[in-house]
PDB file of C-alpha atoms in Angstrom:
ATOM      1  CA  UNK A   1      13.411  39.661   2.993  1.00 39.00           C
ATOM      2  CA  UNK A   2      12.596  39.350  -0.707  1.00 41.00           C
ATOM      3  CA  UNK A   3      11.033  36.646  -2.692  1.00 42.00           C
ATOM      4  CA  UNK A   4      14.003  34.832  -4.586  1.00 47.00           C
ATOM      5  CA  UNK A   5      13.066  32.721  -7.532  1.00 58.00           C
ATOM      6  CA  UNK A   6      17.072  30.948  -8.396  1.00 67.00           C
ATOM      7  CA  UNK A   7      17.364  28.627 -11.445  1.00 88.00           C
ATOM      8  CA  UNK A   8      18.102  25.605 -12.434  1.00 90.00           C
ATOM      9  CA  UNK A   9      21.726  26.566 -13.962  1.00 92.00           C
ATOM     10  CA  UNK A  10      22.058  28.425 -10.016  1.00 94.00           C
ATOM     11  CA  UNK A  11      20.911  25.240  -8.422  1.00 95.00           C
ATOM     12  CA  UNK A  12      23.094  23.120 -10.505  1.00 94.00           C
ATOM     13  CA  UNK A  13      26.151  24.434  -9.538  1.00 95.00           C
ATOM     14  CA  UNK A  14      25.077  23.979  -6.369  1.00 96.00           C
ATOM     15  CA  UNK A  15      24.107  20.806  -6.451  1.00 94.00           C
ATOM     16  CA  UNK A  16      27.883  19.613  -8.215  1.00 94.00           C
ATOM     17  CA  UNK A  17      29.807  21.080  -5.660  1.00 96.00           C
ATOM     18  CA  UNK A  18      28.154  19.129  -3.185  1.00 94.00           C
ATOM     19  CA  UNK A  19      24.758  21.436  -1.588  1.00 95.00           C
ATOM     20  CA  UNK A  20      22.145  18.937  -0.509  1.00 94.00           C
ATOM     21  CA  UNK A  21      19.397  21.519  -0.645  1.00 95.00           C
ATOM     22  CA  UNK A  22      20.070  22.684  -4.338  1.00 95.00           C
ATOM     23  CA  UNK A  23      20.249  19.062  -5.603  1.00 96.00           C
ATOM     24  CA  UNK A  24      16.333  18.717  -3.723  1.00 96.00           C
ATOM     25  CA  UNK A  25      15.393  21.990  -5.104  1.00 96.00           C
ATOM     26  CA  UNK A  26      16.166  21.144  -8.246  1.00 96.00           C
ATOM     27  CA  UNK A  27      14.671  17.732  -8.382  1.00 97.00           C
ATOM     28  CA  UNK A  28      11.521  19.628  -6.844  1.00 97.00           C
ATOM     29  CA  UNK A  29      11.895  22.159 -10.195  1.00 95.00           C
ATOM     30  CA  UNK A  30      12.032  19.280 -12.347  1.00 95.00           C
ATOM     31  CA  UNK A  31       9.379  17.294 -10.864  1.00 97.00           C
ATOM     32  CA  UNK A  32       7.042  20.420 -12.091  1.00 95.00           C
ATOM     33  CA  UNK A  33       8.671  20.679 -15.129  1.00 94.00           C
ATOM     34  CA  UNK A  34       7.731  17.167 -16.273  1.00 95.00           C
ATOM     35  CA  UNK A  35      11.405  16.048 -16.848  1.00 95.00           C
ATOM     36  CA  UNK A  36      11.534  12.546 -15.992  1.00 95.00           C
ATOM     37  CA  UNK A  37      14.311  12.171 -17.536  1.00 96.00           C
ATOM     38  CA  UNK A  38      16.418  14.779 -15.891  1.00 95.00           C
ATOM     39  CA  UNK A  39      15.125  14.062 -12.542  1.00 96.00           C
ATOM     40  CA  UNK A  40      16.224  10.141 -12.985  1.00 96.00           C
ATOM     41  CA  UNK A  41      19.506  11.613 -13.901  1.00 95.00           C
ATOM     42  CA  UNK A  42      19.311  13.237 -10.940  1.00 96.00           C
ATOM     43  CA  UNK A  43      18.474   9.632  -8.443  1.00 96.00           C
ATOM     44  CA  UNK A  44      21.411   8.474 -10.545  1.00 93.00           C
ATOM     45  CA  UNK A  45      23.276  11.083  -8.145  1.00 91.00           C
ATOM     46  CA  UNK A  46      22.523  10.603  -5.243  1.00 91.00           C
ATOM     47  CA  UNK A  47      19.546  12.481  -4.930  1.00 95.00           C
ATOM     48  CA  UNK A  48      16.803  11.275  -2.670  1.00 96.00           C
ATOM     49  CA  UNK A  49      14.371  13.665  -3.089  1.00 98.00           C
ATOM     50  CA  UNK A  50      14.502  12.394  -7.210  1.00 98.00           C
ATOM     51  CA  UNK A  51      13.358   9.501  -5.593  1.00 98.00           C
ATOM     52  CA  UNK A  52      11.359  10.002  -3.316  1.00 98.00           C
ATOM     53  CA  UNK A  53       9.125  11.813  -6.637  1.00 98.00           C
ATOM     54  CA  UNK A  54       9.869   9.673  -9.154  1.00 98.00           C
ATOM     55  CA  UNK A  55       8.177   6.471  -6.363  1.00 98.00           C
ATOM     56  CA  UNK A  56       5.719   8.726  -6.074  1.00 97.00           C
ATOM     57  CA  UNK A  57       4.548   8.986  -9.504  1.00 97.00           C
ATOM     58  CA  UNK A  58       5.409   5.216 -10.055  1.00 98.00           C
ATOM     59  CA  UNK A  59       3.300   3.746  -7.721  1.00 97.00           C
ATOM     60  CA  UNK A  60       0.027   6.228  -8.837  1.00 96.00           C
ATOM     61  CA  UNK A  61       0.742   4.607 -12.182  1.00 97.00           C
ATOM     62  CA  UNK A  62       1.763   1.262 -10.476  1.00 96.00           C
ATOM     63  CA  UNK A  63       4.571   0.499 -12.860  1.00 97.00           C
ATOM     64  CA  UNK A  64       6.078  -1.657 -11.588  1.00 97.00           C
ATOM     65  CA  UNK A  65       8.922  -2.191 -13.561  1.00 97.00           C
ATOM     66  CA  UNK A  66       9.901   1.721 -12.838  1.00 97.00           C
ATOM     67  CA  UNK A  67      10.116   0.951  -9.147  1.00 98.00           C
ATOM     68  CA  UNK A  68      12.221  -1.722  -9.650  1.00 98.00           C
ATOM     69  CA  UNK A  69      14.147   0.583 -12.039  1.00 97.00           C
ATOM     70  CA  UNK A  70      14.041   2.827  -8.615  1.00 98.00           C
ATOM     71  CA  UNK A  71      15.347   0.396  -6.048  1.00 97.00           C
ATOM     72  CA  UNK A  72      17.962  -0.714  -7.901  1.00 97.00           C
ATOM     73  CA  UNK A  73      18.636   2.997  -8.154  1.00 96.00           C
ATOM     74  CA  UNK A  74      19.649   3.145  -4.314  1.00 94.00           C
ATOM     75  CA  UNK A  75      16.111   4.336  -3.215  1.00 97.00           C
ATOM     76  CA  UNK A  76      15.283   1.610  -0.801  1.00 96.00           C
ATOM     77  CA  UNK A  77      11.744   3.379  -0.600  1.00 97.00           C
ATOM     78  CA  UNK A  78      10.712   2.672  -3.945  1.00 98.00           C
ATOM     79  CA  UNK A  79      11.259  -1.231  -3.143  1.00 97.00           C
ATOM     80  CA  UNK A  80       8.979  -0.912  -0.004  1.00 97.00           C
ATOM     81  CA  UNK A  81       6.215   0.124  -2.552  1.00 97.00           C
ATOM     82  CA  UNK A  82       6.861  -2.504  -4.755  1.00 97.00           C
ATOM     83  CA  UNK A  83       6.336  -5.016  -2.150  1.00 97.00           C
ATOM     84  CA  UNK A  84       3.241  -3.200  -1.102  1.00 96.00           C
ATOM     85  CA  UNK A  85       2.232  -2.783  -4.779  1.00 95.00           C
ATOM     86  CA  UNK A  86       2.597  -6.673  -5.309  1.00 95.00           C
ATOM     87  CA  UNK A  87       1.272  -8.161  -1.948  1.00 94.00           C
ATOM     88  CA  UNK A  88      -1.938  -5.807  -2.896  1.00 91.00           C
ATOM     89  CA  UNK A  89      -2.251  -7.367  -6.115  1.00 84.00           C
ATOM     90  CA  UNK A  90      -2.466 -10.374  -4.979  1.00 80.00           C
ATOM     91  CA  UNK A  91      -4.000  -9.989  -1.587  1.00 76.00           C
ATOM     92  CA  UNK A  92      -6.918  -9.012  -4.718  1.00 61.00           C
TER      93      UNK A  92
END
């Protein structure tokens, strides 16, 4: 089978039609491009993959405010990560 390089516009169109796999792939491409603004927009649209990717970045940077924002946007694992970092900081 031929390797298909799907562009962002096509993925966006499919995601807008409700294709969750396309939305996840779009989040991966946006993350790889380092476009945090668009990644945040995908989270606001309900992309849990975008939430995961943003949480990973925020946790690595110890960005507690960003973790709170991600959690507030609906990605619960960001809240768990925030609590863990706060507890770890208190134990140190």
